[in-house]
Amino acid sequence: MSFDLRTVTRVVGGSYLDFGIADHTSCEGLARVGEYVVVASAEFATLVTGSVDDLSARFAQGSEAAAVTARAVFVSDQDTPRLRKTLAAHGMSAVLGASLSGDALHWRLAALLADDRAAADRLVTAGTRVLTQVARRGGATAVMAELAHRIDGWAVLLDAHGQLIASAGAGRLHLDDAKAVALGTPVRVRHPGLQTHQVGSDLDFTGYLVVASRSSATGRIRDLASQAAALFDLVLRTRNPSLTEHLGREALLDILEAGGREAAVLLSRWGVREVELTAFVLGSRTRTVDLERLVERWLDELGIEYLFVADPGRVRGFLPEQLAGELASRVASFAPPGASTLHLGLGTAAAVDALGRSAVQARQAFDAAAEGGAAVQRYAELPTVDFVLDAISGDQRTQLGGILDELRDELGAHGELLETLHVFLAEHGAHRASAAKLGIHRQTLVSRIHRVEELTGLSMSRPDDRAAAWLALRALGR
């Protein structure tokens, strides 16, 4: 509302007496002095009218009634030393010496407030209409820019995890304050007067809209921001794919991983023109993150097709190699309160008719990221052993693993000797640490290692033999 105390003073032709309520304070209500029983808002002023005797009687009722009355602004045609003394004694601001009196003054003020509310409503309606139009053309980013302009301030749009979706005005400069207010973080907010609006319902929560304005028209700004939040709920709402669509995308991903001409033709029909793609696998140890919704939003921001499918606890798919770094940056910077880090595995770029190898690489990179606690792991940055094993055929893997066949028991299964060798090599040949991890005596460990050397012909004192044993273990899936 733009109808403030200065406007009231000017319209009724009086003078303003300030006893604690500044003359630039906006007005939000009107009442008879004897009917004013509750302070509506500390941010706005409520006007009260009546005779000086009515005012004195109200003050005489007691401390509670006097305290409530003093929080309003008295408007009267009277202006006497006695009245001024009474107002000063109770710290009540007033507009005195108005040109109208009695009911005429009261209804004049009522008409002014009604006109102001109607004007504010028209501004909100017009603003909402414009925001809707720009949403059709430019989406959430365009709505944010228009909203910041209309409220003469800045705006920040956060997702349900407190991550930035879009900002306008000086929003990025106040991002920490916006997050603190939206998420209820107990920190000192440096920017006063922030408004937070929920985007979406409690049952289908989308995020937060935080706004701040240099204007004093708080009510209009609140109404307009509330309408914008409802609009963002439509703009950002994630589609709810049916079971048929999920199954269809899963089948399409299987075709891509199988490779061949059929995969290339399918991508062409899908509208994907790249000649190479990179596989990715994204997952998290917590269920508080909606991975599918997150990936959909990120791919929308990157402007690429939905070449992914959601599996339990993870999402797998393909994207252009030149955008793999952008996805990795989003994953690395994603840190929702109370949730564990996301883990992303990226394969190497592969031709669109041979994506299977990249998919396998992405899964291996994801497993390495999850085990090591890394946010992002590229297959190309994995240890050399993985390259060696990936480069050989299945028969060669079997032959490599055969180095340790002598360690099998009577039933052909690997038992404690193989486990002892694995722990011993993983602990870099440290006897004490290996024995502790296996839960055996150190001398028992030494005896088992000697037995392994006798059966395999390998010597754990030679680097080449230790490397061969480790490769054989990895070939066996250890």
Short mmCIF file of N, CA and C in Angstrom, two decimals, residues 195-334:
data_model
loop_
_atom_site.label_atom_id
_atom_site.label_comp_id
_atom_site.label_asym_id
_atom_site.label_seq_id
_atom_site.Cartn_x
_atom_site.Cartn_y
_atom_site.Cartn_z
N GLN A 195 11.05 -11.41 2.49
CA GLN A 195 9.81 -12.16 2.45
C GLN A 195 10.09 -13.53 1.84
N THR A 196 9.55 -14.58 2.45
CA THR A 196 9.73 -15.93 1.94
C THR A 196 8.37 -16.51 1.56
N HIS A 197 8.28 -17.06 0.35
CA HIS A 197 7.04 -17.65 -0.15
C HIS A 197 7.30 -19.08 -0.59
N GLN A 198 6.48 -19.98 -0.11
CA GLN A 198 6.62 -21.38 -0.48
C GLN A 198 6.15 -21.60 -1.91
N VAL A 199 6.91 -22.36 -2.67
CA VAL A 199 6.54 -22.73 -4.04
C VAL A 199 6.05 -24.17 -4.01
N GLY A 200 4.78 -24.36 -4.30
CA GLY A 200 4.19 -25.70 -4.23
C GLY A 200 3.50 -25.91 -2.89
N SER A 201 2.75 -26.98 -2.81
CA SER A 201 2.02 -27.31 -1.59
C SER A 201 2.89 -28.14 -0.66
N ASP A 202 2.40 -28.36 0.55
CA ASP A 202 3.15 -29.17 1.50
C ASP A 202 3.33 -30.60 1.00
N LEU A 203 2.35 -31.09 0.24
CA LEU A 203 2.42 -32.46 -0.25
C LEU A 203 3.25 -32.59 -1.53
N ASP A 204 3.44 -31.49 -2.23
CA ASP A 204 4.23 -31.50 -3.47
C ASP A 204 5.10 -30.26 -3.48
N PHE A 205 6.06 -30.24 -2.56
CA PHE A 205 6.89 -29.05 -2.32
C PHE A 205 7.94 -28.90 -3.41
N THR A 206 8.04 -27.69 -3.96
CA THR A 206 8.99 -27.44 -5.05
C THR A 206 10.18 -26.59 -4.60
N GLY A 207 9.95 -25.56 -3.77
CA GLY A 207 11.07 -24.73 -3.35
C GLY A 207 10.62 -23.48 -2.62
N TYR A 208 11.48 -22.44 -2.68
CA TYR A 208 11.22 -21.19 -1.97
C TYR A 208 11.48 -20.00 -2.90
N LEU A 209 10.66 -18.98 -2.75
CA LEU A 209 10.89 -17.69 -3.41
C LEU A 209 11.15 -16.67 -2.31
N VAL A 210 12.33 -16.05 -2.33
CA VAL A 210 12.69 -15.05 -1.34
C VAL A 210 12.85 -13.71 -2.06
N VAL A 211 12.17 -12.67 -1.57
CA VAL A 211 12.22 -11.36 -2.22
C VAL A 211 12.53 -10.28 -1.20
N ALA A 212 13.06 -9.17 -1.67
CA ALA A 212 13.30 -7.98 -0.85
C ALA A 212 13.11 -6.77 -1.74
N SER A 213 12.60 -5.69 -1.16
CA SER A 213 12.28 -4.51 -1.96
C SER A 213 12.71 -3.24 -1.25
N ARG A 214 13.02 -2.23 -2.06
CA ARG A 214 13.31 -0.89 -1.52
C ARG A 214 12.03 -0.09 -1.33
N SER A 215 10.91 -0.61 -1.82
CA SER A 215 9.63 0.09 -1.72
C SER A 215 8.99 -0.17 -0.35
N SER A 216 8.16 0.77 0.09
CA SER A 216 7.43 0.61 1.35
C SER A 216 6.08 -0.07 1.15
N ALA A 217 5.73 -0.38 -0.10
CA ALA A 217 4.45 -1.01 -0.40
C ALA A 217 4.53 -2.51 -0.11
N THR A 218 4.68 -2.84 1.18
CA THR A 218 4.93 -4.22 1.58
C THR A 218 3.79 -5.15 1.21
N GLY A 219 2.55 -4.70 1.42
CA GLY A 219 1.41 -5.55 1.13
C GLY A 219 1.32 -5.91 -0.34
N ARG A 220 1.50 -4.92 -1.21
CA ARG A 220 1.43 -5.19 -2.66
C ARG A 220 2.55 -6.13 -3.08
N ILE A 221 3.73 -5.91 -2.51
CA ILE A 221 4.86 -6.78 -2.85
C ILE A 221 4.59 -8.21 -2.40
N ARG A 222 4.00 -8.35 -1.20
CA ARG A 222 3.68 -9.68 -0.69
C ARG A 222 2.68 -10.38 -1.61
N ASP A 223 1.66 -9.65 -2.04
CA ASP A 223 0.64 -10.25 -2.90
C ASP A 223 1.22 -10.64 -4.25
N LEU A 224 2.05 -9.77 -4.82
CA LEU A 224 2.63 -10.06 -6.13
C LEU A 224 3.61 -11.23 -6.05
N ALA A 225 4.42 -11.27 -5.00
CA ALA A 225 5.37 -12.38 -4.83
C ALA A 225 4.64 -13.69 -4.60
N SER A 226 3.51 -13.62 -3.89
CA SER A 226 2.71 -14.83 -3.67
C SER A 226 2.16 -15.37 -4.98
N GLN A 227 1.71 -14.47 -5.85
CA GLN A 227 1.24 -14.89 -7.16
C GLN A 227 2.38 -15.46 -8.01
N ALA A 228 3.56 -14.83 -7.89
CA ALA A 228 4.73 -15.34 -8.62
C ALA A 228 5.11 -16.73 -8.14
N ALA A 229 5.01 -16.98 -6.83
CA ALA A 229 5.34 -18.30 -6.29
C ALA A 229 4.39 -19.36 -6.85
N ALA A 230 3.11 -19.02 -6.97
CA ALA A 230 2.15 -19.94 -7.56
C ALA A 230 2.49 -20.19 -9.03
N LEU A 231 2.94 -19.15 -9.72
CA LEU A 231 3.33 -19.31 -11.12
C LEU A 231 4.56 -20.19 -11.26
N PHE A 232 5.54 -20.02 -10.35
CA PHE A 232 6.73 -20.87 -10.39
C PHE A 232 6.37 -22.33 -10.15
N ASP A 233 5.34 -22.57 -9.34
CA ASP A 233 4.93 -23.95 -9.11
C ASP A 233 4.50 -24.62 -10.41
N LEU A 234 3.91 -23.84 -11.31
CA LEU A 234 3.52 -24.38 -12.62
C LEU A 234 4.72 -24.48 -13.55
N VAL A 235 5.57 -23.45 -13.55
CA VAL A 235 6.71 -23.42 -14.46
C VAL A 235 7.72 -24.52 -14.13
N LEU A 236 7.96 -24.73 -12.83
CA LEU A 236 9.00 -25.67 -12.41
C LEU A 236 8.48 -27.07 -12.13
N ARG A 237 7.17 -27.25 -12.18
CA ARG A 237 6.63 -28.55 -11.81
C ARG A 237 7.19 -29.65 -12.69
N THR A 238 7.77 -30.64 -12.07
CA THR A 238 8.31 -31.78 -12.80
C THR A 238 7.17 -32.65 -13.30
N ARG A 239 7.28 -33.05 -14.52
CA ARG A 239 6.29 -33.99 -15.04
C ARG A 239 6.31 -35.27 -14.21
N ASN A 240 5.18 -35.92 -14.11
CA ASN A 240 5.11 -37.19 -13.40
C ASN A 240 4.96 -38.30 -14.41
N PRO A 241 6.08 -38.83 -14.93
CA PRO A 241 6.00 -39.81 -16.01
C PRO A 241 5.24 -41.05 -15.55
N SER A 242 4.45 -41.57 -16.45
CA SER A 242 3.71 -42.79 -16.14
C SER A 242 4.65 -43.97 -16.14
N LEU A 243 4.16 -45.12 -15.64
CA LEU A 243 4.95 -46.35 -15.64
C LEU A 243 5.33 -46.73 -17.06
N THR A 244 4.41 -46.47 -18.02
CA THR A 244 4.71 -46.80 -19.42
C THR A 244 5.90 -46.01 -19.93
N GLU A 245 5.96 -44.70 -19.57
CA GLU A 245 7.09 -43.90 -20.03
C GLU A 245 8.39 -44.36 -19.39
N HIS A 246 8.34 -44.72 -18.11
CA HIS A 246 9.55 -45.23 -17.45
C HIS A 246 10.05 -46.50 -18.14
N LEU A 247 9.12 -47.41 -18.41
CA LEU A 247 9.51 -48.66 -19.06
C LEU A 247 10.02 -48.40 -20.48
N GLY A 248 9.38 -47.43 -21.16
CA GLY A 248 9.82 -47.12 -22.52
C GLY A 248 11.23 -46.54 -22.55
N ARG A 249 11.50 -45.62 -21.63
CA ARG A 249 12.85 -45.05 -21.60
C ARG A 249 13.89 -46.08 -21.22
N GLU A 250 13.51 -46.99 -20.31
CA GLU A 250 14.45 -48.04 -19.93
C GLU A 250 14.76 -48.94 -21.13
N ALA A 251 13.75 -49.25 -21.92
CA ALA A 251 13.97 -50.07 -23.11
C ALA A 251 14.85 -49.34 -24.12
N LEU A 252 14.64 -48.04 -24.28
CA LEU A 252 15.44 -47.25 -25.21
C LEU A 252 16.90 -47.19 -24.76
N LEU A 253 17.10 -47.03 -23.44
CA LEU A 253 18.48 -47.02 -22.93
C LEU A 253 19.16 -48.36 -23.16
N ASP A 254 18.41 -49.44 -23.03
CA ASP A 254 18.98 -50.78 -23.28
C ASP A 254 19.42 -50.90 -24.74
N ILE A 255 18.63 -50.34 -25.66
CA ILE A 255 19.00 -50.37 -27.08
C ILE A 255 20.29 -49.59 -27.31
N LEU A 256 20.40 -48.42 -26.67
CA LEU A 256 21.61 -47.62 -26.82
C LEU A 256 22.83 -48.35 -26.29
N GLU A 257 22.69 -49.02 -25.15
CA GLU A 257 23.83 -49.74 -24.58
C GLU A 257 24.20 -50.94 -25.42
N ALA A 258 23.21 -51.55 -26.10
CA ALA A 258 23.50 -52.69 -26.98
C ALA A 258 24.29 -52.26 -28.21
N GLY A 259 24.09 -51.01 -28.64
CA GLY A 259 24.88 -50.46 -29.75
C GLY A 259 24.40 -50.92 -31.12
N GLY A 260 25.24 -50.65 -32.13
CA GLY A 260 24.91 -51.01 -33.51
C GLY A 260 24.12 -49.93 -34.22
N ARG A 261 23.73 -50.26 -35.46
CA ARG A 261 23.02 -49.29 -36.29
C ARG A 261 21.68 -48.90 -35.69
N GLU A 262 21.03 -49.86 -35.03
CA GLU A 262 19.72 -49.58 -34.44
C GLU A 262 19.81 -48.45 -33.40
N ALA A 263 20.89 -48.43 -32.63
CA ALA A 263 21.07 -47.39 -31.63
C ALA A 263 21.26 -46.03 -32.30
N ALA A 264 22.05 -45.97 -33.37
CA ALA A 264 22.28 -44.71 -34.08
C ALA A 264 20.99 -44.18 -34.70
N VAL A 265 20.19 -45.07 -35.29
CA VAL A 265 18.92 -44.66 -35.89
C VAL A 265 17.96 -44.15 -34.81
N LEU A 266 17.94 -44.83 -33.67
CA LEU A 266 17.06 -44.43 -32.58
C LEU A 266 17.40 -43.03 -32.08
N LEU A 267 18.69 -42.74 -31.92
CA LEU A 267 19.11 -41.41 -31.46
C LEU A 267 18.74 -40.34 -32.47
N SER A 268 18.86 -40.67 -33.75
CA SER A 268 18.50 -39.71 -34.78
C SER A 268 17.01 -39.38 -34.71
N ARG A 269 16.19 -40.40 -34.51
CA ARG A 269 14.74 -40.18 -34.37
C ARG A 269 14.42 -39.43 -33.08
N TRP A 270 15.27 -39.59 -32.08
CA TRP A 270 15.08 -38.94 -30.78
C TRP A 270 15.43 -37.45 -30.86
N GLY A 271 16.09 -37.06 -31.93
CA GLY A 271 16.49 -35.67 -32.09
C GLY A 271 17.88 -35.37 -31.60
N VAL A 272 18.68 -36.41 -31.31
CA VAL A 272 20.05 -36.24 -30.83
C VAL A 272 20.99 -36.30 -32.03
N ARG A 273 21.77 -35.24 -32.27
CA ARG A 273 22.61 -35.15 -33.48
C ARG A 273 24.08 -35.40 -33.19
N GLU A 274 24.47 -35.53 -31.93
CA GLU A 274 25.88 -35.75 -31.60
C GLU A 274 26.35 -37.09 -32.16
N VAL A 275 27.62 -37.14 -32.53
CA VAL A 275 28.20 -38.40 -33.03
C VAL A 275 28.86 -39.19 -31.90
N GLU A 276 29.06 -38.53 -30.76
CA GLU A 276 29.62 -39.19 -29.59
C GLU A 276 28.84 -38.77 -28.34
N LEU A 277 28.71 -39.69 -27.40
CA LEU A 277 28.06 -39.40 -26.13
C LEU A 277 28.89 -39.99 -24.99
N THR A 278 28.65 -39.48 -23.80
CA THR A 278 29.33 -39.96 -22.60
C THR A 278 28.30 -40.49 -21.62
N ALA A 279 28.53 -41.67 -21.09
CA ALA A 279 27.60 -42.25 -20.13
C ALA A 279 27.83 -41.66 -18.75
N PHE A 280 26.77 -41.59 -17.96
CA PHE A 280 26.89 -41.14 -16.58
C PHE A 280 25.99 -41.98 -15.68
N VAL A 281 26.39 -42.09 -14.44
CA VAL A 281 25.57 -42.72 -13.39
C VAL A 281 25.61 -41.79 -12.19
N LEU A 282 24.44 -41.39 -11.69
CA LEU A 282 24.34 -40.49 -10.55
C LEU A 282 23.56 -41.18 -9.45
N GLY A 283 24.07 -41.11 -8.22
CA GLY A 283 23.38 -41.75 -7.11
C GLY A 283 23.68 -41.05 -5.81
N SER A 284 22.98 -41.46 -4.77
CA SER A 284 23.19 -40.91 -3.43
C SER A 284 22.83 -41.98 -2.41
N ARG A 285 23.44 -41.89 -1.24
CA ARG A 285 23.16 -42.85 -0.17
C ARG A 285 21.90 -42.50 0.61
N THR A 286 21.29 -41.37 0.31
CA THR A 286 20.10 -40.96 1.04
C THR A 286 18.91 -40.89 0.10
N ARG A 287 17.71 -41.03 0.67
CA ARG A 287 16.49 -40.93 -0.12
C ARG A 287 15.86 -39.55 -0.04
N THR A 288 16.53 -38.63 0.63
CA THR A 288 15.97 -37.28 0.76
C THR A 288 16.14 -36.46 -0.52
N VAL A 289 16.92 -36.96 -1.47
CA VAL A 289 17.14 -36.25 -2.72
C VAL A 289 16.36 -36.96 -3.83
N ASP A 290 15.51 -36.21 -4.52
CA ASP A 290 14.76 -36.75 -5.66
C ASP A 290 15.67 -36.68 -6.88
N LEU A 291 16.40 -37.78 -7.14
CA LEU A 291 17.41 -37.78 -8.20
C LEU A 291 16.79 -37.53 -9.57
N GLU A 292 15.66 -38.14 -9.84
CA GLU A 292 15.05 -37.99 -11.16
C GLU A 292 14.67 -36.53 -11.42
N ARG A 293 14.04 -35.91 -10.43
CA ARG A 293 13.65 -34.50 -10.58
C ARG A 293 14.89 -33.62 -10.74
N LEU A 294 15.93 -33.93 -9.96
CA LEU A 294 17.15 -33.15 -10.02
C LEU A 294 17.79 -33.24 -11.40
N VAL A 295 17.90 -34.45 -11.94
CA VAL A 295 18.52 -34.63 -13.27
C VAL A 295 17.68 -33.97 -14.34
N GLU A 296 16.37 -34.08 -14.25
CA GLU A 296 15.50 -33.43 -15.25
C GLU A 296 15.74 -31.92 -15.27
N ARG A 297 15.82 -31.32 -14.08
CA ARG A 297 16.03 -29.86 -14.04
C ARG A 297 17.39 -29.50 -14.60
N TRP A 298 18.43 -30.26 -14.24
CA TRP A 298 19.76 -29.95 -14.75
C TRP A 298 19.83 -30.11 -16.26
N LEU A 299 19.23 -31.15 -16.80
CA LEU A 299 19.25 -31.35 -18.25
C LEU A 299 18.44 -30.27 -18.96
N ASP A 300 17.36 -29.82 -18.31
CA ASP A 300 16.60 -28.69 -18.89
C ASP A 300 17.47 -27.44 -18.95
N GLU A 301 18.22 -27.19 -17.89
CA GLU A 301 19.10 -26.02 -17.85
C GLU A 301 20.20 -26.12 -18.91
N LEU A 302 20.67 -27.35 -19.16
CA LEU A 302 21.72 -27.55 -20.16
C LEU A 302 21.15 -27.62 -21.57
N GLY A 303 19.83 -27.74 -21.68
CA GLY A 303 19.18 -27.74 -22.99
C GLY A 303 19.39 -29.01 -23.79
N ILE A 304 19.38 -30.17 -23.14
CA ILE A 304 19.60 -31.43 -23.85
C ILE A 304 18.46 -32.40 -23.58
N GLU A 305 18.34 -33.41 -24.44
CA GLU A 305 17.27 -34.39 -24.35
C GLU A 305 17.42 -35.26 -23.11
N TYR A 306 16.29 -35.87 -22.69
CA TYR A 306 16.29 -36.75 -21.52
C TYR A 306 16.76 -38.15 -21.94
N LEU A 307 18.07 -38.33 -22.02
CA LEU A 307 18.62 -39.65 -22.32
C LEU A 307 19.03 -40.33 -21.01
N PHE A 308 18.05 -40.59 -20.16
CA PHE A 308 18.37 -41.22 -18.87
C PHE A 308 17.16 -41.98 -18.37
N VAL A 309 17.41 -42.85 -17.42
CA VAL A 309 16.35 -43.62 -16.78
C VAL A 309 16.69 -43.73 -15.30
N ALA A 310 15.67 -43.70 -14.45
CA ALA A 310 15.87 -43.79 -13.01
C ALA A 310 15.76 -45.23 -12.55
N ASP A 311 16.81 -45.71 -11.91
CA ASP A 311 16.82 -47.01 -11.26
C ASP A 311 16.75 -46.77 -9.76
N PRO A 312 16.46 -47.79 -8.96
CA PRO A 312 16.43 -47.60 -7.50
C PRO A 312 17.74 -47.04 -6.96
N GLY A 313 17.70 -45.83 -6.40
CA GLY A 313 18.87 -45.24 -5.78
C GLY A 313 19.85 -44.57 -6.72
N ARG A 314 19.58 -44.61 -8.03
CA ARG A 314 20.51 -43.99 -8.97
C ARG A 314 19.82 -43.65 -10.28
N VAL A 315 20.50 -42.84 -11.07
CA VAL A 315 20.02 -42.47 -12.41
C VAL A 315 21.16 -42.74 -13.38
N ARG A 316 20.88 -43.36 -14.51
CA ARG A 316 21.92 -43.64 -15.51
C ARG A 316 21.44 -43.11 -16.86
N GLY A 317 22.40 -42.65 -17.66
CA GLY A 317 22.03 -42.12 -18.96
C GLY A 317 23.24 -41.66 -19.75
N PHE A 318 22.98 -40.86 -20.79
CA PHE A 318 24.03 -40.37 -21.68
C PHE A 318 23.83 -38.87 -21.90
N LEU A 319 24.93 -38.18 -22.16
CA LEU A 319 24.88 -36.76 -22.49
C LEU A 319 26.08 -36.43 -23.37
N PRO A 320 26.05 -35.29 -24.10
CA PRO A 320 27.19 -34.90 -24.92
C PRO A 320 28.44 -34.69 -24.06
N GLU A 321 29.59 -35.12 -24.57
CA GLU A 321 30.84 -35.03 -23.82
C GLU A 321 31.14 -33.59 -23.43
N GLN A 322 30.83 -32.62 -24.30
CA GLN A 322 31.16 -31.23 -23.99
C GLN A 322 30.35 -30.67 -22.82
N LEU A 323 29.28 -31.37 -22.42
CA LEU A 323 28.48 -30.93 -21.29
C LEU A 323 28.70 -31.76 -20.04
N ALA A 324 29.57 -32.76 -20.14
CA ALA A 324 29.84 -33.61 -18.97
C ALA A 324 30.44 -32.79 -17.83
N GLY A 325 31.30 -31.83 -18.17
CA GLY A 325 31.89 -30.99 -17.15
C GLY A 325 30.87 -30.13 -16.43
N GLU A 326 29.83 -29.66 -17.18
CA GLU A 326 28.77 -28.86 -16.57
C GLU A 326 27.99 -29.69 -15.56
N LEU A 327 27.68 -30.93 -15.93
CA LEU A 327 26.98 -31.82 -15.00
C LEU A 327 27.84 -32.10 -13.77
N ALA A 328 29.13 -32.33 -14.00
CA ALA A 328 30.04 -32.60 -12.88
C ALA A 328 30.10 -31.40 -11.93
N SER A 329 30.08 -30.19 -12.46
CA SER A 329 30.13 -28.99 -11.62
C SER A 329 28.89 -28.87 -10.75
N ARG A 330 27.73 -29.20 -11.32
CA ARG A 330 26.49 -29.14 -10.55
C ARG A 330 26.49 -30.17 -9.43
N VAL A 331 26.98 -31.35 -9.73
CA VAL A 331 27.03 -32.40 -8.70
C VAL A 331 28.01 -32.01 -7.60
N ALA A 332 29.16 -31.48 -7.97
CA ALA A 332 30.18 -31.14 -6.99
C ALA A 332 29.72 -30.02 -6.05
N SER A 333 28.88 -29.10 -6.56
CA SER A 333 28.44 -27.97 -5.74
C SER A 333 27.13 -28.24 -5.02
N PHE A 334 26.54 -29.43 -5.25
CA PHE A 334 25.25 -29.75 -4.63
C PHE A 334 25.48 -30.23 -3.21
#
